[in-house]
Coordinates of C-alpha atoms and ligand atoms in Angstrom, one line a residue:
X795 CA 22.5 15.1 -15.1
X796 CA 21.6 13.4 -18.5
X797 CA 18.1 14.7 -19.5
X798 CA 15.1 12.6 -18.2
X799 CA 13.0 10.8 -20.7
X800 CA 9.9 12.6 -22.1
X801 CA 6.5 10.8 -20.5
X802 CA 5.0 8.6 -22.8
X803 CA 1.1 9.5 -21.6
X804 CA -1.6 11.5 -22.9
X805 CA -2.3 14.4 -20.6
X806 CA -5.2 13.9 -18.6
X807 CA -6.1 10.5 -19.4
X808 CA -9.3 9.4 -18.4
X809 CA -9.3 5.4 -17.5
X810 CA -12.4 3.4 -17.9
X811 CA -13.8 0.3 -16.4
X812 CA -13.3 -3.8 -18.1
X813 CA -16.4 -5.1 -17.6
X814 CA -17.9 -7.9 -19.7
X815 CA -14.7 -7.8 -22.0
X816 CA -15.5 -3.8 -22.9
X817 CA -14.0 -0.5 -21.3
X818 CA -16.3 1.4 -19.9
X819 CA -17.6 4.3 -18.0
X820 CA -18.7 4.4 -14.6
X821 CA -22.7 4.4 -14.1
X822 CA -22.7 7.2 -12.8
X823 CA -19.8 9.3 -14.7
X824 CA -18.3 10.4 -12.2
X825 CA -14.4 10.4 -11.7
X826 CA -11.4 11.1 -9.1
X827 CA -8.3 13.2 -9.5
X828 CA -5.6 11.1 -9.7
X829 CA -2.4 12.4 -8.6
X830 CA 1.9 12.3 -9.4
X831 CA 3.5 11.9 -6.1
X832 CA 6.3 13.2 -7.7
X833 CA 5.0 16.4 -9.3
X834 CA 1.9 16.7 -6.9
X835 CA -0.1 17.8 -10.6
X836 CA -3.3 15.6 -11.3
X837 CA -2.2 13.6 -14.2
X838 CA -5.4 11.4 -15.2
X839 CA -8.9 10.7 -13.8
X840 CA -10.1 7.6 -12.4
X841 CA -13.9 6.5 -13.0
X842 CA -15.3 7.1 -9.3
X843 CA -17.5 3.8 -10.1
X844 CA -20.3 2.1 -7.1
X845 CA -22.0 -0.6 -6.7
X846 CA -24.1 0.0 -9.7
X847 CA -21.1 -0.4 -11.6
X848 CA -20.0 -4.3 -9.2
X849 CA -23.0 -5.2 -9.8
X850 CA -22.5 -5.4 -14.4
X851 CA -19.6 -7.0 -13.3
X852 CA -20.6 -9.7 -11.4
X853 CA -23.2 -10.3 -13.6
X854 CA -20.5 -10.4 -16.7
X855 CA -18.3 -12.7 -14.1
X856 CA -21.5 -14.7 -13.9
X857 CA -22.2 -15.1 -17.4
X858 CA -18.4 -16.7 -18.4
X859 CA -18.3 -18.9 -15.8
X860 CA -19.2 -21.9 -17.0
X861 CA -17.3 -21.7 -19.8
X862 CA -14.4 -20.4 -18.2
X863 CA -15.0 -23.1 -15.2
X864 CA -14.9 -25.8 -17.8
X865 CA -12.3 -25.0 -20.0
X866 CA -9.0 -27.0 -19.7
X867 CA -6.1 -26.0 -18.3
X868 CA -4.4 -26.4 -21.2
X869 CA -6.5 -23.4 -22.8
X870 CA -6.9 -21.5 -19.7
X871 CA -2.5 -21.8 -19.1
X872 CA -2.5 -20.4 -23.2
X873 CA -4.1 -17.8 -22.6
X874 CA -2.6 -16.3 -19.2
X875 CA 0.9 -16.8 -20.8
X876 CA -0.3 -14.3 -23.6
X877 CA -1.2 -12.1 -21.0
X878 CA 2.7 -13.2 -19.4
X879 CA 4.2 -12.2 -23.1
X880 CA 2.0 -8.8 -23.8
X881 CA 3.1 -7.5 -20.4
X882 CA 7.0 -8.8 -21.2
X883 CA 6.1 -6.6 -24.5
X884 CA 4.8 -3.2 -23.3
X885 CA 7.2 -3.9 -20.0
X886 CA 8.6 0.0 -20.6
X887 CA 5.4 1.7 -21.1
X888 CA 4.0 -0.4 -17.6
X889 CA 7.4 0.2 -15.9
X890 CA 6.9 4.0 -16.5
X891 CA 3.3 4.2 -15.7
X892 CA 3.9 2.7 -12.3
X893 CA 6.5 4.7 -11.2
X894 CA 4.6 7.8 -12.2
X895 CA 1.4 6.4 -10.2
X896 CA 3.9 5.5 -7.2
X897 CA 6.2 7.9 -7.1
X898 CA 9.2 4.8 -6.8
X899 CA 12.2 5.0 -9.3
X900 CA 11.5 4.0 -13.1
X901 CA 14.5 1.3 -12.7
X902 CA 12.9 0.2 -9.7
X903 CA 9.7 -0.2 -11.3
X904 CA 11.2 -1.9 -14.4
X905 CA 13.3 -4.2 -12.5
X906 CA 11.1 -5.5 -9.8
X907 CA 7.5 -4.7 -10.1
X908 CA 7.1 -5.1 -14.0
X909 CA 8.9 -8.8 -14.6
X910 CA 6.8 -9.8 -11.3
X911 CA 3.7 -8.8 -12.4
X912 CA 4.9 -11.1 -16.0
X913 CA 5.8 -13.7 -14.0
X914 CA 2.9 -13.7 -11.9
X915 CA 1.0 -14.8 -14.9
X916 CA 3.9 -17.2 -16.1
X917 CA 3.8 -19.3 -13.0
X918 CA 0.3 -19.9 -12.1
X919 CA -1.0 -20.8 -15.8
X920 CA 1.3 -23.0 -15.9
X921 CA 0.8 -24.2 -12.2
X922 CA -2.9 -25.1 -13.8
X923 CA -1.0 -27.9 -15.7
X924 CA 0.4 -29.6 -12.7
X925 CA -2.5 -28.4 -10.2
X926 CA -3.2 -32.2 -8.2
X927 CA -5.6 -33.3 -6.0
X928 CA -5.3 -36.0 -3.2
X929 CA -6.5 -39.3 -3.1
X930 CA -7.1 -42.0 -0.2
X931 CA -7.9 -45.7 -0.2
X932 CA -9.9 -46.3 2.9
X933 CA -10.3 -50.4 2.1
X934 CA -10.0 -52.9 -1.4
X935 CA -13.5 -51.2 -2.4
X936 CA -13.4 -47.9 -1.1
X937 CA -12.0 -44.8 -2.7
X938 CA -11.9 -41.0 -1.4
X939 CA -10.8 -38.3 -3.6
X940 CA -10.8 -34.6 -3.6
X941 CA -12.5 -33.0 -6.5
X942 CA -11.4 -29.3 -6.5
X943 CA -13.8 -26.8 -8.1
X944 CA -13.9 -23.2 -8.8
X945 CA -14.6 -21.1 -5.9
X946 CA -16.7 -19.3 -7.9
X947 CA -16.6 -15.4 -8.4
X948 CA -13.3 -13.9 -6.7
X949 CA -13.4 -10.3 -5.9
X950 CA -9.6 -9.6 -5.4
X951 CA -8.8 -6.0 -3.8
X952 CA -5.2 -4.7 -4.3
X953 CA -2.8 -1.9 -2.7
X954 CA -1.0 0.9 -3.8
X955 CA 2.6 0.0 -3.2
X956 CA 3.2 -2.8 -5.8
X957 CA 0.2 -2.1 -7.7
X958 CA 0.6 -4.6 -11.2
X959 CA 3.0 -6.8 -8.7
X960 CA 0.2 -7.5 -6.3
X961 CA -3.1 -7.4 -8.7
X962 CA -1.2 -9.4 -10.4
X963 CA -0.6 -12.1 -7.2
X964 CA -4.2 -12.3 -7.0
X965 CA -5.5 -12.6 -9.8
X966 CA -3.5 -15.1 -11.6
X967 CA -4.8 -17.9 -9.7
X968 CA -7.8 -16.7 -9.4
X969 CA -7.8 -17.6 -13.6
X970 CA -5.3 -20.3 -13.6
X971 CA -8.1 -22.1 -11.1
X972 CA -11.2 -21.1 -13.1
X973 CA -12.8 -18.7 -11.2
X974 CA -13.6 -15.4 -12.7
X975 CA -12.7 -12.1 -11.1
X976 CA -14.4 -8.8 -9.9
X977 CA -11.4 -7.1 -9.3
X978 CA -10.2 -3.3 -7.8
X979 CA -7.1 -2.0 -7.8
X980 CA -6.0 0.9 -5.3
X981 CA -7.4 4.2 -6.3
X982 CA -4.1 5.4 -5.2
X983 CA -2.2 3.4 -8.3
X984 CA -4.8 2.5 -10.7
X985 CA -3.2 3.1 -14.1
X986 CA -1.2 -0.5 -14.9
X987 CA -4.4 -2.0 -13.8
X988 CA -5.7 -0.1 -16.7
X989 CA -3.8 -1.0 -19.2
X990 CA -3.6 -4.9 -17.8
X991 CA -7.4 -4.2 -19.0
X992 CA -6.4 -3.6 -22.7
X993 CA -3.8 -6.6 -22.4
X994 CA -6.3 -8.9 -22.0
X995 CA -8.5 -7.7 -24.6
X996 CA -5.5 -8.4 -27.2
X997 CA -4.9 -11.5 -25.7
X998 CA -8.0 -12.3 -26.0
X999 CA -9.6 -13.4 -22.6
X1000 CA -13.0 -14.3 -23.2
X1001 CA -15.2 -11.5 -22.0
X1002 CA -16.3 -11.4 -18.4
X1003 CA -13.4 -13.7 -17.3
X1004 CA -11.3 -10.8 -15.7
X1005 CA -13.7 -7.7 -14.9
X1006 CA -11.6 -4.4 -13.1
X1007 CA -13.7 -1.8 -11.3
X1008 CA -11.9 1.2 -10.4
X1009 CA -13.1 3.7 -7.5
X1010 CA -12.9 4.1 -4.1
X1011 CA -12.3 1.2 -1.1
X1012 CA -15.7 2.5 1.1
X1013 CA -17.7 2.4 -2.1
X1014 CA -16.5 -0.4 -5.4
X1015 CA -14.1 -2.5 -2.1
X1016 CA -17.1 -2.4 -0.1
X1017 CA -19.5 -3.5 -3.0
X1018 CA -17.4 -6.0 -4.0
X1019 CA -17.2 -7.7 0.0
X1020 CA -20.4 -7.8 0.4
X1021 CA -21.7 -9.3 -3.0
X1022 CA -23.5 -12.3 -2.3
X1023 CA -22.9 -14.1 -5.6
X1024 CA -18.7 -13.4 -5.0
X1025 CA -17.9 -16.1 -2.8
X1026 CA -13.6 -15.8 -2.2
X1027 CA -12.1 -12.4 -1.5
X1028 CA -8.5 -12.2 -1.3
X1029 CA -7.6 -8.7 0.2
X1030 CA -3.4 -6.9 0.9
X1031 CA -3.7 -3.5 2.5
X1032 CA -4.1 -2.0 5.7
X1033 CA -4.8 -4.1 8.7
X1034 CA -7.8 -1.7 9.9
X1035 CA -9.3 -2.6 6.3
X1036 CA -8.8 -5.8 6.7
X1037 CA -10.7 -6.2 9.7
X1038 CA -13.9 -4.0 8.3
X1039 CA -13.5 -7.0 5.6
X1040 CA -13.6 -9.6 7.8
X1041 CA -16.5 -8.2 9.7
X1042 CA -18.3 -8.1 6.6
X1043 CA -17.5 -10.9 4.7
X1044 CA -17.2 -13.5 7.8
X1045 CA -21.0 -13.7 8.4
X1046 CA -21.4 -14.8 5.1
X1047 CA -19.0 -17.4 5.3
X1048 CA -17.3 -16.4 2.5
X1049 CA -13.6 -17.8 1.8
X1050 CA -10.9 -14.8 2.8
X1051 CA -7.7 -14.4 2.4
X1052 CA -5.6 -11.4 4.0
X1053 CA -2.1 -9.7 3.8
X1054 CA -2.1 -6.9 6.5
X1055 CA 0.2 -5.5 7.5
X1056 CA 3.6 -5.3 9.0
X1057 CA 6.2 -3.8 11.7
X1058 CA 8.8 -6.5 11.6
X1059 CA 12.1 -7.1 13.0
X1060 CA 15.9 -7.0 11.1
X1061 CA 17.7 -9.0 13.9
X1062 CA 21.4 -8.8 13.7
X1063 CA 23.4 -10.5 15.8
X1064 CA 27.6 -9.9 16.4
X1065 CA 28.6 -12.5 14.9
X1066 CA 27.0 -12.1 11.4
X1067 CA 29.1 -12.0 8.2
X1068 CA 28.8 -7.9 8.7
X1069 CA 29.8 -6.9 5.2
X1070 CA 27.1 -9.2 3.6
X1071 CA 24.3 -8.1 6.2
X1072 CA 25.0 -4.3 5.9
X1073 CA 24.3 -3.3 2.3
X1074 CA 20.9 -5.9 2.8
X1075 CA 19.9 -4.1 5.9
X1076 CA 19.9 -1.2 4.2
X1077 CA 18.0 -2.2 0.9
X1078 CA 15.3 -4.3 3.7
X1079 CA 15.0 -0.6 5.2
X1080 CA 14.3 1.4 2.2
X1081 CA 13.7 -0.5 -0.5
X1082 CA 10.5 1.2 -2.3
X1083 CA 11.0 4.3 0.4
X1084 CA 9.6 1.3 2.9
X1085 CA 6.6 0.8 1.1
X1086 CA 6.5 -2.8 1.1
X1087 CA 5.0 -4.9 3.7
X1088 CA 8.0 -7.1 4.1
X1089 CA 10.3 -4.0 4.9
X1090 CA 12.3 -4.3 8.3
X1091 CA 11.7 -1.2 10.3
X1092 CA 12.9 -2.2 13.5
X1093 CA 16.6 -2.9 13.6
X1094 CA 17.4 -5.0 16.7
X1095 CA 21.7 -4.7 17.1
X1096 CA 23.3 -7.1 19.3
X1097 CA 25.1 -4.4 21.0
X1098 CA 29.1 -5.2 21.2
X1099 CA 28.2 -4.3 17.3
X1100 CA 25.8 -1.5 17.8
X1101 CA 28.6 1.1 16.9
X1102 CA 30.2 -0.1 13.8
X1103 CA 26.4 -1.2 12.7
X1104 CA 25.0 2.5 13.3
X1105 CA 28.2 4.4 11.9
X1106 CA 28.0 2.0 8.5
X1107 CA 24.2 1.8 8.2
X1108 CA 24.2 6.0 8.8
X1109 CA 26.9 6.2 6.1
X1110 CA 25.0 4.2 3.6
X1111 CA 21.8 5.6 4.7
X1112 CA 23.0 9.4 4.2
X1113 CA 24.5 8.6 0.4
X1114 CA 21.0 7.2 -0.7
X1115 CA 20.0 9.9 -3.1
X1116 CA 16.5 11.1 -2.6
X1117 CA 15.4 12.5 -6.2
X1118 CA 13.0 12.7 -9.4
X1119 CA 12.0 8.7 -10.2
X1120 CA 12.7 9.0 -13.3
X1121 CA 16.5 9.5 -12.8
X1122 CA 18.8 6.1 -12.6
X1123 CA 20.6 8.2 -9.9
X1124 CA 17.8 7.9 -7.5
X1125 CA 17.3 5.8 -4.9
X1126 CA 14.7 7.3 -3.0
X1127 CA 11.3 8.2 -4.9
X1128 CA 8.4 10.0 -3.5
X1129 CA 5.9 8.4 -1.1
X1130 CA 2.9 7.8 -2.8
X1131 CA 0.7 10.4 -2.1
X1132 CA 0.3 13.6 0.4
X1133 CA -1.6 12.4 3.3
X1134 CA 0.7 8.8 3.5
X1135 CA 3.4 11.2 3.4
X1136 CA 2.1 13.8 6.3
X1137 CA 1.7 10.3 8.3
X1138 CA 5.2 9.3 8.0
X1139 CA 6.1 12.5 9.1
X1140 CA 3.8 12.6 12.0
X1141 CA 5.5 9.6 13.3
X1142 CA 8.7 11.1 13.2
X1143 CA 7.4 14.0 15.6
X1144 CA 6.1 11.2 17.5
X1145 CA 9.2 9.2 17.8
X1146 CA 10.8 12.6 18.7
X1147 CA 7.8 13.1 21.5
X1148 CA 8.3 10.1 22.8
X1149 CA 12.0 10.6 23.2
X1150 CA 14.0 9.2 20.3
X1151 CA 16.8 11.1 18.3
X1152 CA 16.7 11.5 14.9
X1153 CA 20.2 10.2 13.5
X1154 CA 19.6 11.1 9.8
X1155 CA 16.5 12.6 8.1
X1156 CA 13.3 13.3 9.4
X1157 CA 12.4 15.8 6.7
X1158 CA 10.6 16.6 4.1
X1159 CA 12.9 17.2 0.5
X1160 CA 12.4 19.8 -1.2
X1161 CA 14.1 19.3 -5.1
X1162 CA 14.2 21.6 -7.4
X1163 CA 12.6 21.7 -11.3
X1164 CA 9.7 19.7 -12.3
X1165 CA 9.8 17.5 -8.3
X1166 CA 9.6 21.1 -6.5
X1167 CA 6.3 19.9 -4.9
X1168 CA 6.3 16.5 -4.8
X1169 CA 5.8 14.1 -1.6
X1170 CA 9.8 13.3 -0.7
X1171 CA 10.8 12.2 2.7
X1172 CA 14.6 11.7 3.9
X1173 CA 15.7 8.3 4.4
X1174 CA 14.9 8.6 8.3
X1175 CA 16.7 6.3 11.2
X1176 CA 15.6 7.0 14.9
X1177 CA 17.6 5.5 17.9
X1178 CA 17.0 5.6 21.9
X1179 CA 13.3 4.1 21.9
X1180 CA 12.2 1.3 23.6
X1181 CA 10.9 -1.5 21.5
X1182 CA 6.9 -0.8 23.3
X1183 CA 6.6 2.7 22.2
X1184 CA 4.2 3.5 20.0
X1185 CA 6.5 4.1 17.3
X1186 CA 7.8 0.7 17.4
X1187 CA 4.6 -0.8 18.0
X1188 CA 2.7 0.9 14.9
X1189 CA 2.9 0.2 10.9
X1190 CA 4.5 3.3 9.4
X1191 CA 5.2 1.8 5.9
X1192 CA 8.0 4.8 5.1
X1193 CA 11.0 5.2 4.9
X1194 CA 11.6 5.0 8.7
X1195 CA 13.9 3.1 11.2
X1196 CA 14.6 2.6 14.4
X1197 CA 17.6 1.1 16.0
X1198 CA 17.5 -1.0 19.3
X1199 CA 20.4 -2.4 20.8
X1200 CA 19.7 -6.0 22.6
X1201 CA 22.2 -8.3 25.1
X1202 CA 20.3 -11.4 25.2
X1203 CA 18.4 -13.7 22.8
X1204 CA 15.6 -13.7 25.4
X1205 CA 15.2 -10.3 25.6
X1206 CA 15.7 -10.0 22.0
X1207 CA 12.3 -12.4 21.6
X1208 CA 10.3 -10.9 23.7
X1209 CA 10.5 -7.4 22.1
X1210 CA 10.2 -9.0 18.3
X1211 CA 7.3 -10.1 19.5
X1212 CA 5.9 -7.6 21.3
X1213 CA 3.6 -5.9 18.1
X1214 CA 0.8 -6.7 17.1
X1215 CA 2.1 -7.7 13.6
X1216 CA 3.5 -10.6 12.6
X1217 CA 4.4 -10.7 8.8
X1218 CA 8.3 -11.5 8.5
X1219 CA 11.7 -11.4 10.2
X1220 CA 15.4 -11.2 8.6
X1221 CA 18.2 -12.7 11.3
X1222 CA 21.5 -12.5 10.5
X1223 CA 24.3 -14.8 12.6
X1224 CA 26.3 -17.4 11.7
X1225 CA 25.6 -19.4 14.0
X1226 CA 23.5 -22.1 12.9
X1227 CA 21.2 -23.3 16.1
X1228 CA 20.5 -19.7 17.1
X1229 CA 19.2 -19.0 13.2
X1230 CA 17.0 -22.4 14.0
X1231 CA 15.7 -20.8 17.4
X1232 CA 14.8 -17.9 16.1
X1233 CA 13.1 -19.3 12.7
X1234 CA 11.0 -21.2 15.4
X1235 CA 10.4 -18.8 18.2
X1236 CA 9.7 -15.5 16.0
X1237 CA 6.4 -15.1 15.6
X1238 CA 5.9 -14.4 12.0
X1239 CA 4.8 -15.4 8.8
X1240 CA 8.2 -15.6 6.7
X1241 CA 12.0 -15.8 8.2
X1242 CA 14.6 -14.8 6.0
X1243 CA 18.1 -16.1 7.7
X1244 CA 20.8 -14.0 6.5
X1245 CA 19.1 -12.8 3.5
X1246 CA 15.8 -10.6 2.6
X1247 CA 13.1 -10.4 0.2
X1248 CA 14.3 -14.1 -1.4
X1249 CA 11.5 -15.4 -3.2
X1250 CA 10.2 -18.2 -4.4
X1251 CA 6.8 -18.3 -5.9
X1252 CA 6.0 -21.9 -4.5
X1253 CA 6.4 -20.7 -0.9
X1254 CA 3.5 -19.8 1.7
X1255 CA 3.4 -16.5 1.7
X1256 CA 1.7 -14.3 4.8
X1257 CA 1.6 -13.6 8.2
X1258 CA 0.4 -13.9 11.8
X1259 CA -1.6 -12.4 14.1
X1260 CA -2.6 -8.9 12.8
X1261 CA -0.7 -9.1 9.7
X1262 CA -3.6 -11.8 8.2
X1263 CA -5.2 -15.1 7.7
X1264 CA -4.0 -17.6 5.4
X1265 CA -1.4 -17.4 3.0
X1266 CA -1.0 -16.8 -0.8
X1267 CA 1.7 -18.3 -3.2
X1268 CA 2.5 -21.7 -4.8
X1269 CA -0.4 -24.3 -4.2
X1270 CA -1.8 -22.7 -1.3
X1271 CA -3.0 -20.3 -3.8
X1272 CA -4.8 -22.5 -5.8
X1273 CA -6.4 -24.6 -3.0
X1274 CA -7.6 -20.8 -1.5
X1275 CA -9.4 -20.4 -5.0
X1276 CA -10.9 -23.7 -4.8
X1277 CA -13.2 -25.8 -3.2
X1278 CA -12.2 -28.8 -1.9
X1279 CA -15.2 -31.8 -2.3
X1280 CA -14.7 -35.2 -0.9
X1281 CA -16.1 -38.0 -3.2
X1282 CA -16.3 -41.3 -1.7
X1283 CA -16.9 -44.6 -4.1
X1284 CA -17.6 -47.9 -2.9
X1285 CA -17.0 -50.4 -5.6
X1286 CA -18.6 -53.5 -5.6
X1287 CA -17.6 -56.4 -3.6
Ligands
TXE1619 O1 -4.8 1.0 2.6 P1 -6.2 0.4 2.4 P2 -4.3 2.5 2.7 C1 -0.9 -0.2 5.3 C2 0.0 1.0 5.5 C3 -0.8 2.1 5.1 C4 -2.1 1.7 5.6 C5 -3.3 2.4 5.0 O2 0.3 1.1 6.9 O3 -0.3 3.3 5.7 O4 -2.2 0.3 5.4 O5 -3.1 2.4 3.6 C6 -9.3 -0.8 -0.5 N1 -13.6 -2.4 1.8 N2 -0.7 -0.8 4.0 O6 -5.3 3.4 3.4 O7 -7.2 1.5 2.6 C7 -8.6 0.3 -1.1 O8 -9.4 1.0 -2.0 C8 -13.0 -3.0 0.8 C9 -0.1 -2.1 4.1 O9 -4.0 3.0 1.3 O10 -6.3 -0.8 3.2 C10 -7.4 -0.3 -1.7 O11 -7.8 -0.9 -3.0 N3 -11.8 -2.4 0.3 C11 -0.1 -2.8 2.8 C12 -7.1 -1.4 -0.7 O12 -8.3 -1.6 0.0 C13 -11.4 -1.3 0.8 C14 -0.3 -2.1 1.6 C15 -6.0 -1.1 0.3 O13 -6.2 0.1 0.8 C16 -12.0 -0.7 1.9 C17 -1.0 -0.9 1.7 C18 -13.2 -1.3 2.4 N4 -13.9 -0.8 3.4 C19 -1.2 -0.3 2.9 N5 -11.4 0.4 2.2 C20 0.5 -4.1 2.7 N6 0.3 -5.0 3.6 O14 1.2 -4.4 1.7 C21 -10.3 0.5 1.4 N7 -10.3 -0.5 0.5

């Protein structure tokens, strides 16, 4: 194995606060651990901030809005594609911070989350430029149109999976719009978030514009929800913390936007080009160790191809290597953190419990050298479980699978739909009308036909039921950060 590359990172860094344009310390100086999934070692400490600490930066969100409200687009799209072109600059330092925050493999990282979080910034200051509001002519002499304003203060609250990725999502449009932001990355991840901080300093964001509090969900998330002068939240996590948002934030009528979770359904029918499907099955399964919401975790198999599915898929499964993140061999990192990975375990006992066998992993690995403690599961697929046990009714966000072999389309429906969740599907077939009647009848968010994890920025982007209200991406994005205003004129006669 060539050697690894040496860390770039000071020992023990000690992040800070961007409030007002400035790093800073928490209030109350006090700081959390933060931990390498892959090492298990504390690496750097996070300020453990409150609501002290919201508070300064609502107040610096406060003071630059005006200016940032009325600034044009032009200037607002300059400066977010500086931001765009200093992230594109330090892309290896951020590509090797997240993967030591996440545990998920440094290519992995610097081919997927890094350009995103780049592009993120790309698309929607430039989406300022072409941002359009409607108009309608009710007579000769009467004239509506929409006059969209800020929404005000945004407090966006981001995951640990794809930390700069999602932040990223959130906030660019947030800007683009002219809102400023109050935002909080996952105390899990914080360290891109970080140095986004320092990017926007050198690329000069006026101070106050973008303001990132680091700490804890109950205390700098739950500050941030119930601030009355921050009037949009746009929230991606867990669907339990979603709903202690809503609970919160819906009596004060506040605009809200959520991406919950997910538990959704790779459908593949017999007659689906199989050699296409089966290498994207297995990248839908494990992509990120299944640490991203659009992940399939329920494999439904037509079943005149449930053998040849399971003896591929097991064969491809079994050669993923599980291993340090930093190696280009690896394809499985660690999960991000001891307790998520003692939960993904727990629901392999379960699955067992409740009467499924484990086909391949299941396990905790063990490596050897500098990963000899770190949080590594096994690339884990479970087969003979009905598709209303818990384990296929419950989020599990690892790298765990289940097979479930179906004979009709209506059967097939009623168990995709059977969860809670409703976030996105992937169907393979060939066939043409049955792709069409199941883009129609799934209930979810986003349907991939024969494909997964296609994106395209402009597209509505989100799911059903308990996987969230509204949806992010393209314009829907920047109509969430605004505020629509009907102004009618009557000319004279
Ligand atoms: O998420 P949390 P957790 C799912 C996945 C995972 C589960 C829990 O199943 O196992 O959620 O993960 C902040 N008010 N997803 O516990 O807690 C928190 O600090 C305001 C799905 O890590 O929801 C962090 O910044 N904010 C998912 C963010 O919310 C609060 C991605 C998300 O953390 C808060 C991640 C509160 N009361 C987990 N409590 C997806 N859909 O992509 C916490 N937070």
């Amino acid at each position: 194995m060539p050697p690894l590359p040496r860390l770039q990172r000071r020992k023990q860094m000690t992040l800070q606060n961007y409030i007002g344009g400035a790093l800073t310390a928490p209030a109350a100086g006090a700081y959390i651990d933060n931990i390498e999934p892959a090492t298990g070692a504390v690496y750097s400490r996070i300020p453990d901030s409150g609501a002290v600490d919201v508070d300064a930066a609502v107040a610096a969100a406060a003071e630059a809005a005006p200016v940032w409200a009325a600034m044009h687009a032009r200037e607002r799209c300059d400066l977010l594609l500086r931001v765009a072109a200093l992230i594109d600059e330090h892309a290896d330092a951020l590509a090797l911070a997240e993967s030591t925050d996440t545990g998920k493999p440094l290519w992995l990282a610097r081919s997927l989350d890094i350009p995103r979080a780049s592009q993120n910034f790309h698309f929607f200051g430039t989406a300022a430029l072409h941002f359009a509001s409607e108009s309608h002519t009710s007579s000769e002499n009467v004239i509506n149109y929409t006059l969209r304003r800020p929404a005000g203060i945004a407090g966006c609250i981001s995951p640990w999976n794809l930390p700069l990725y999602l932040f990223t999502w959130k906030i660019a449009p947030a800007l683009a719009t002219g809102n400023c932001v109050v935002a909080k990355p996952s105390e899990i991840t914080p360290v891109t978030a970080h140095m986004l901080s320092q990017l926007c300093i050198d690329a000069g964001l006026p101070p106050g514009v973008l303001n990132i509090v680091h700490g804890r969900g109950a205390t700098v998330g739950a500050a941030i929800t119930a601030h009355p002068a921050i009037g949009a939240i746009s929230f991606t996590g867990g669907t339990k913390t979603g709903a202690d948002i809503a609970r919160v934030a819906a009596p004060m009528f506040k605009k809200l936007s959520l991406e919950l979770g997910g538990k959704n359904p790779t459908v593949v029918f017999a007659d689906c080009d199989f050699d296409a499907m089966i290498d994207t099955v297995v990248r839908s399964s494990f992509s990120n160790q299944g640490e991203i919401c659009l992940c399939g975790s329920r494999l439904f198999v037509e079943r005149p191809l449930l053998d040849r599915f399971t003896d591929a898929f097991l064969e491809r499964v079994r050669a993923l290597v599980v291993g340090d993140p930093l190696d280009d061999a690896t394809r499985q990192g660690a999960v991000v953190s001891r307790a998520h990975m003692e939960k993904v375990l727990s629901y392999v006992d379960l699955a067992i419990e409740e009467g499924g066998t484990v086909l391949c992993g299941g396990e905790r690995v063990r490596l050897e050298g500098r990963c000899a403690d770190g949080f590594f599961v096994a690339p884990t697929v479970i087969t003979g479980l009905g598709p209303l046990c818990r384990t296929n009714q419950e989020e599990i966000f690892g790298p765990v699978v289940t097979i479930i072999p179906f004979d009709s389309e209506a059967e097939l429906l009623a168990a995709v739909n059977s969860t809670p969740y409703g976030l996105a599907a992937s169907v393979w077939t060939q066939d043409i009308a049955r792709a069409q009647r199941m883009a129609r009848d799934v209930a979810c968010g986003i349907v991939w036909i024969n494909c997964w994890m296609l994106r395209d920025l402009r597209t509505p982007f989100g799911g059903m039921k308990s996987s969230g209200v509204g949806r992010e991406g393209g314009w829907e994005a920047m109509r969430f950060f605004t505020e629509p205003k009907n102004v009618c004129i009557r000319f004279p006669d």
